[in-house]
């Protein structure tokens, strides 16, 4: 599935000399009041893709962790989509398979049908169209945020999941995908995370901890990227998040890698099933 998203690249802003003003604003705790304003978003093409199960052992990503809250009143459950990911057009390498079933994924036969008259020789089945129509609010990209510090690039993609009633008030949920890429020559290891989460209700929460999702990944030349997903909830329909990752190079040098600030914006939804445990 082809998607369009606004990419806010803070590397371009830094080149124009605005990094110092951003750092000052972050220190005062209100940098996110202007998220997306100091950086001009540009439209980029992304693709919603299925991951071949044969590649799963070699992918440093949580291929099983793509979750969202369904909007069906009859269901009210937490969905998990195995082997689903989002890939930027710039990261696509053209490839043509000669296999009739080129991709091993449990949803491939349900979603696509072989048609030798097409190029590529596959067409969408009605089940795919119906699935996309029903779930598109929870699957579509909105904004993508990117920033590089000391040769480590962090890309953040937030997704609104839905809301539910809790003690006479609504709780809003988001998931966010974090991708770290080492663009330098020396290996670096992620040691700590430091998040700040601001809610429109007026609360500011700080989260610190070792590693991410129970891991302290090493980004080296042979395996320069790591990707994971997590969740966050707010008692307000919108908010912001930003922070840093403490990184350590193989020579012992440590530095804080900035996580670009990003907005958490809700959408109108119909139902509100149970939500997962938050984990920044």
Tab-separated table of C-alpha atoms in Angstrom:
chain	number	residue	atom	x	y	z
A	1	UNK	CA	0.000	0.000	0.000
A	2	UNK	CA	1.365	3.402	-1.015
A	3	UNK	CA	1.205	6.192	1.566
A	4	UNK	CA	2.193	9.851	1.697
A	5	UNK	CA	3.683	11.321	4.870
A	6	UNK	CA	5.173	14.638	5.949
A	7	UNK	CA	8.826	14.169	6.902
A	8	UNK	CA	10.268	16.730	9.319
A	9	UNK	CA	14.049	16.490	8.965
A	10	UNK	CA	15.824	18.449	11.718
A	11	UNK	CA	19.190	17.864	10.078
A	12	UNK	CA	18.217	20.462	7.480
A	13	UNK	CA	17.234	22.864	10.271
A	14	UNK	CA	20.535	22.333	12.089
A	15	UNK	CA	22.434	23.279	8.944
A	16	UNK	CA	20.646	26.624	9.049
A	17	UNK	CA	21.936	27.253	12.563
A	18	UNK	CA	18.774	26.834	14.632
A	19	UNK	CA	19.951	23.956	16.774
A	20	UNK	CA	20.994	26.225	19.649
A	21	UNK	CA	17.577	27.827	19.889
A	22	UNK	CA	15.949	24.400	19.861
A	23	UNK	CA	18.222	23.149	22.632
A	24	UNK	CA	17.391	26.229	24.729
A	25	UNK	CA	13.685	25.643	24.265
A	26	UNK	CA	14.018	21.970	25.217
A	27	UNK	CA	15.864	22.905	28.383
A	28	UNK	CA	12.972	25.163	29.384
A	29	UNK	CA	10.548	22.286	28.925
A	30	UNK	CA	8.348	23.868	26.256
A	31	UNK	CA	10.144	23.081	23.010
A	32	UNK	CA	7.246	21.038	21.747
A	33	UNK	CA	4.793	23.900	21.658
A	34	UNK	CA	6.121	24.532	18.146
A	35	UNK	CA	6.545	20.978	16.888
A	36	UNK	CA	6.599	20.983	13.101
A	37	UNK	CA	6.786	24.787	12.890
A	38	UNK	CA	10.537	25.307	13.115
A	39	UNK	CA	11.040	22.462	10.630
A	40	UNK	CA	9.308	22.534	7.279
A	41	UNK	CA	7.712	19.191	6.494
A	42	UNK	CA	8.182	17.719	3.036
A	43	UNK	CA	5.963	15.068	1.513
A	44	UNK	CA	7.613	11.689	0.995
A	45	UNK	CA	6.300	8.372	-0.278
A	46	UNK	CA	6.198	5.398	2.065
A	47	UNK	CA	4.951	1.866	1.543
A	48	UNK	CA	3.060	-0.429	3.848
A	49	UNK	CA	4.758	-3.784	3.312
A	50	UNK	CA	4.579	-7.412	4.375
A	51	UNK	CA	7.814	-8.942	5.637
A	52	UNK	CA	8.887	-12.301	4.225
A	53	UNK	CA	9.043	-14.751	7.121
A	54	UNK	CA	12.306	-16.124	5.726
A	55	UNK	CA	13.913	-12.729	6.385
A	56	UNK	CA	12.559	-12.332	9.920
A	57	UNK	CA	15.586	-13.912	11.677
A	58	UNK	CA	17.865	-11.338	10.049
A	59	UNK	CA	15.763	-8.232	10.726
A	60	UNK	CA	16.575	-6.165	13.806
A	61	UNK	CA	12.987	-5.111	14.337
A	62	UNK	CA	9.969	-6.206	16.311
A	63	UNK	CA	8.121	-7.711	13.398
A	64	UNK	CA	5.431	-9.044	15.745
A	65	UNK	CA	4.844	-5.796	17.648
A	66	UNK	CA	2.721	-3.756	15.227
A	67	UNK	CA	-0.468	-3.266	17.242
A	68	UNK	CA	-3.549	-1.079	17.032
A	69	UNK	CA	-6.970	-0.742	18.620
A	70	UNK	CA	-9.709	-1.917	16.319
A	71	UNK	CA	-12.721	0.305	15.757
A	72	UNK	CA	-15.340	-2.421	15.624
A	73	UNK	CA	-17.935	-2.228	18.369
A	74	UNK	CA	-18.410	-6.008	18.232
A	75	UNK	CA	-14.735	-6.773	18.650
A	76	UNK	CA	-13.228	-4.319	21.166
A	77	UNK	CA	-9.881	-6.091	21.112
A	78	UNK	CA	-6.212	-5.281	20.622
A	79	UNK	CA	-4.986	-6.252	17.170
A	80	UNK	CA	-1.492	-7.481	16.411
A	81	UNK	CA	-0.404	-7.577	12.776
A	82	UNK	CA	2.530	-9.935	12.217
A	83	UNK	CA	5.257	-8.931	9.817
A	84	UNK	CA	3.939	-5.503	8.837
A	85	UNK	CA	6.292	-2.553	8.377
A	86	UNK	CA	6.643	0.851	6.721
A	87	UNK	CA	9.427	1.540	4.222
A	88	UNK	CA	10.441	4.866	2.679
A	89	UNK	CA	10.596	5.060	-1.112
A	90	UNK	CA	14.268	6.094	-0.889
A	91	UNK	CA	15.066	2.801	0.870
A	92	UNK	CA	13.441	0.586	-1.759
A	93	UNK	CA	15.708	-1.583	-3.926
A	94	UNK	CA	13.909	-2.696	-7.129
A	95	UNK	CA	13.581	-6.452	-7.363
A	96	UNK	CA	11.572	-8.780	-9.604
A	97	UNK	CA	10.827	-12.304	-8.436
A	98	UNK	CA	10.233	-15.230	-10.794
A	99	UNK	CA	8.337	-17.195	-8.137
A	100	UNK	CA	4.575	-17.548	-8.348
A	101	UNK	CA	4.416	-16.856	-4.616
A	102	UNK	CA	7.416	-14.556	-4.104
A	103	UNK	CA	6.646	-13.718	-0.500
A	104	UNK	CA	6.093	-16.073	2.423
A	105	UNK	CA	3.600	-14.366	4.713
A	106	UNK	CA	0.339	-15.593	6.199
A	107	UNK	CA	-1.585	-12.672	4.688
A	108	UNK	CA	-0.119	-12.833	1.175
A	109	UNK	CA	-2.618	-15.337	-0.296
A	110	UNK	CA	-5.490	-13.626	1.500
A	111	UNK	CA	-4.625	-10.188	0.157
A	112	UNK	CA	-3.090	-10.782	-3.300
A	113	UNK	CA	-3.861	-12.917	-6.335
A	114	UNK	CA	-1.530	-13.961	-9.163
A	115	UNK	CA	-2.296	-12.354	-12.517
A	116	UNK	CA	0.272	-12.958	-15.302
A	117	UNK	CA	-1.096	-10.051	-17.351
A	118	UNK	CA	-0.064	-7.488	-14.750
A	119	UNK	CA	3.377	-6.083	-13.907
A	120	UNK	CA	4.097	-6.989	-11.188
A	121	UNK	CA	1.875	-10.040	-11.775
A	122	UNK	CA	-0.367	-9.626	-8.724
A	123	UNK	CA	-3.657	-7.864	-8.035
A	124	UNK	CA	-5.395	-6.980	-4.797
A	125	UNK	CA	-8.195	-9.225	-3.637
A	126	UNK	CA	-11.424	-7.885	-2.177
A	127	UNK	CA	-10.275	-9.010	1.273
A	128	UNK	CA	-7.352	-6.556	1.081
A	129	UNK	CA	-9.583	-3.676	0.010
A	130	UNK	CA	-12.072	-4.418	2.789
A	131	UNK	CA	-9.300	-4.739	5.378
A	132	UNK	CA	-7.726	-1.439	4.361
A	133	UNK	CA	-11.083	0.352	4.336
A	134	UNK	CA	-11.935	-0.895	7.820
A	135	UNK	CA	-8.553	-0.280	9.427
A	136	UNK	CA	-7.039	2.630	7.499
A	137	UNK	CA	-7.418	5.183	10.370
A	138	UNK	CA	-5.033	3.118	12.493
A	139	UNK	CA	-2.582	2.202	9.750
A	140	UNK	CA	-1.992	5.420	7.856
A	141	UNK	CA	1.153	7.442	8.402
A	142	UNK	CA	0.793	11.043	9.506
A	143	UNK	CA	4.162	12.618	10.284
A	144	UNK	CA	7.695	11.247	10.269
A	145	UNK	CA	10.413	12.980	12.308
A	146	UNK	CA	14.158	12.589	11.777
A	147	UNK	CA	17.329	13.931	13.397
A	148	UNK	CA	21.018	12.967	13.398
A	149	UNK	CA	23.433	13.378	16.310
A	150	UNK	CA	27.125	12.386	16.163
A	151	UNK	CA	26.439	10.203	13.123
A	152	UNK	CA	23.426	8.381	14.639
A	153	UNK	CA	20.128	9.081	12.901
A	154	UNK	CA	16.853	8.639	14.778
A	155	UNK	CA	13.579	8.365	12.864
A	156	UNK	CA	10.236	8.448	14.695
A	157	UNK	CA	6.858	7.451	13.241
A	158	UNK	CA	3.868	7.943	15.585
A	159	UNK	CA	0.489	6.243	15.061
A	160	UNK	CA	-2.780	6.996	16.812
A	161	UNK	CA	-4.324	3.763	18.146
A	162	UNK	CA	-7.633	4.859	19.639
A	163	UNK	CA	-9.176	5.716	23.001
A	164	UNK	CA	-11.159	4.112	25.786
A	165	UNK	CA	-13.115	5.282	28.799
A	166	UNK	CA	-11.363	4.981	32.154
A	167	UNK	CA	-12.904	6.229	35.423
A	168	UNK	CA	-15.280	8.612	33.651
A	169	UNK	CA	-12.516	10.074	31.465
A	170	UNK	CA	-11.037	9.150	28.101
A	171	UNK	CA	-7.538	7.685	27.774
A	172	UNK	CA	-5.879	8.133	24.377
A	173	UNK	CA	-3.298	5.673	23.054
A	174	UNK	CA	-0.501	5.904	20.508
A	175	UNK	CA	2.197	3.567	19.310
A	176	UNK	CA	5.447	4.890	17.914
A	177	UNK	CA	8.132	3.273	15.827
A	178	UNK	CA	11.765	4.219	16.482
A	179	UNK	CA	14.509	3.483	13.966
A	180	UNK	CA	18.161	4.083	14.850
A	181	UNK	CA	20.849	4.073	12.160
A	182	UNK	CA	24.600	4.399	12.613
A	183	UNK	CA	25.937	6.450	9.713
A	184	UNK	CA	29.506	6.506	11.055
A	185	UNK	CA	32.451	4.136	10.970
A	186	UNK	CA	32.702	3.257	14.682
A	187	UNK	CA	30.251	0.898	16.362
A	188	UNK	CA	27.944	2.469	18.957
A	189	UNK	CA	25.758	0.904	21.641
A	190	UNK	CA	22.522	2.271	23.046
A	191	UNK	CA	22.865	2.350	26.835
A	192	UNK	CA	20.000	4.455	28.212
A	193	UNK	CA	16.815	6.219	27.175
A	194	UNK	CA	15.429	9.485	28.537
A	195	UNK	CA	11.905	10.509	27.520
A	196	UNK	CA	9.828	13.570	28.301
A	197	UNK	CA	6.094	13.246	27.644
A	198	UNK	CA	3.901	16.339	27.670
A	199	UNK	CA	0.102	16.096	27.709
A	200	UNK	CA	-2.334	18.810	26.696
A	201	UNK	CA	-3.868	18.292	30.145
A	202	UNK	CA	-0.778	20.065	31.507
A	203	UNK	CA	1.285	17.143	32.823
A	204	UNK	CA	4.966	16.593	32.007
A	205	UNK	CA	6.320	13.080	32.656
A	206	UNK	CA	9.959	11.981	32.619
A	207	UNK	CA	10.907	8.367	31.847
A	208	UNK	CA	14.453	7.029	32.243
A	209	UNK	CA	15.771	3.514	31.892
A	210	UNK	CA	18.424	1.156	30.584
A	211	UNK	CA	18.283	0.344	26.889
A	212	UNK	CA	15.033	-0.028	24.956
A	213	UNK	CA	12.542	-2.923	25.019
A	214	UNK	CA	14.931	-4.837	27.280
A	215	UNK	CA	17.867	-4.532	24.886
A	216	UNK	CA	21.019	-2.449	24.518
A	217	UNK	CA	21.543	-2.845	20.757
A	218	UNK	CA	24.917	-2.385	19.090
A	219	UNK	CA	24.919	-0.494	15.786
A	220	UNK	CA	27.950	-1.581	13.782
A	221	UNK	CA	28.965	-1.538	10.112
A	222	UNK	CA	27.720	-5.085	9.516
A	223	UNK	CA	24.385	-4.312	11.230
A	224	UNK	CA	23.948	-0.535	11.408
A	225	UNK	CA	20.208	-0.246	12.150
A	226	UNK	CA	17.814	-1.196	14.943
A	227	UNK	CA	14.076	-0.652	15.061
A	228	UNK	CA	11.459	-1.085	17.768
A	229	UNK	CA	7.919	-0.046	18.672
A	230	UNK	CA	6.363	1.041	21.947
A	231	UNK	CA	3.188	2.624	23.291
A	232	UNK	CA	2.159	5.682	25.270
A	233	UNK	CA	-1.140	6.917	26.715
A	234	UNK	CA	-2.401	10.390	27.628
A	235	UNK	CA	-5.487	11.652	29.408
A	236	UNK	CA	-5.832	14.304	26.706
A	237	UNK	CA	-6.468	14.101	22.960
A	238	UNK	CA	-3.015	15.428	22.109
A	239	UNK	CA	0.490	15.942	23.457
A	240	UNK	CA	4.174	15.770	22.568
A	241	UNK	CA	7.200	13.580	23.201
A	242	UNK	CA	10.940	14.155	22.929
A	243	UNK	CA	14.122	12.918	24.565
A	244	UNK	CA	17.576	11.421	24.144
A	245	UNK	CA	19.356	8.090	23.863
A	246	UNK	CA	22.664	7.756	25.687
A	247	UNK	CA	25.061	6.147	23.210
A	248	UNK	CA	28.531	4.685	23.795
A	249	UNK	CA	31.115	4.263	21.040
A	250	UNK	CA	33.535	1.358	20.916
A	251	UNK	CA	36.328	3.703	22.033
A	252	UNK	CA	34.385	4.517	25.219
A	253	UNK	CA	33.136	7.951	24.156
A	254	UNK	CA	29.540	8.613	25.263
A	255	UNK	CA	27.055	11.165	23.950
A	256	UNK	CA	23.345	11.936	24.013
A	257	UNK	CA	21.595	11.271	20.727
A	258	UNK	CA	18.553	13.514	20.317
A	259	UNK	CA	15.119	12.013	19.685
A	260	UNK	CA	13.309	14.571	17.511
A	261	UNK	CA	10.206	16.039	19.170
A	262	UNK	CA	6.945	14.800	17.712
A	263	UNK	CA	3.250	15.454	18.193
A	264	UNK	CA	0.702	12.969	19.445
A	265	UNK	CA	-2.579	13.831	17.741
A	266	UNK	CA	-5.811	11.870	18.115
A	267	UNK	CA	-8.457	11.142	15.504
A	268	UNK	CA	-12.215	10.568	15.839
A	269	UNK	CA	-12.865	6.919	16.625
A	270	UNK	CA	-15.900	4.762	17.240
A	271	UNK	CA	-14.912	2.206	19.814
A	272	UNK	CA	-12.331	1.840	22.528
A	273	UNK	CA	-11.069	-1.668	23.376
A	274	UNK	CA	-8.617	-2.475	26.137
A	275	UNK	CA	-5.167	-1.018	25.643
A	276	UNK	CA	-1.656	-2.448	26.197
A	277	UNK	CA	0.656	-1.537	29.038
A	278	UNK	CA	2.636	1.645	28.288
A	279	UNK	CA	6.376	1.304	27.847
A	280	UNK	CA	8.563	4.189	26.830
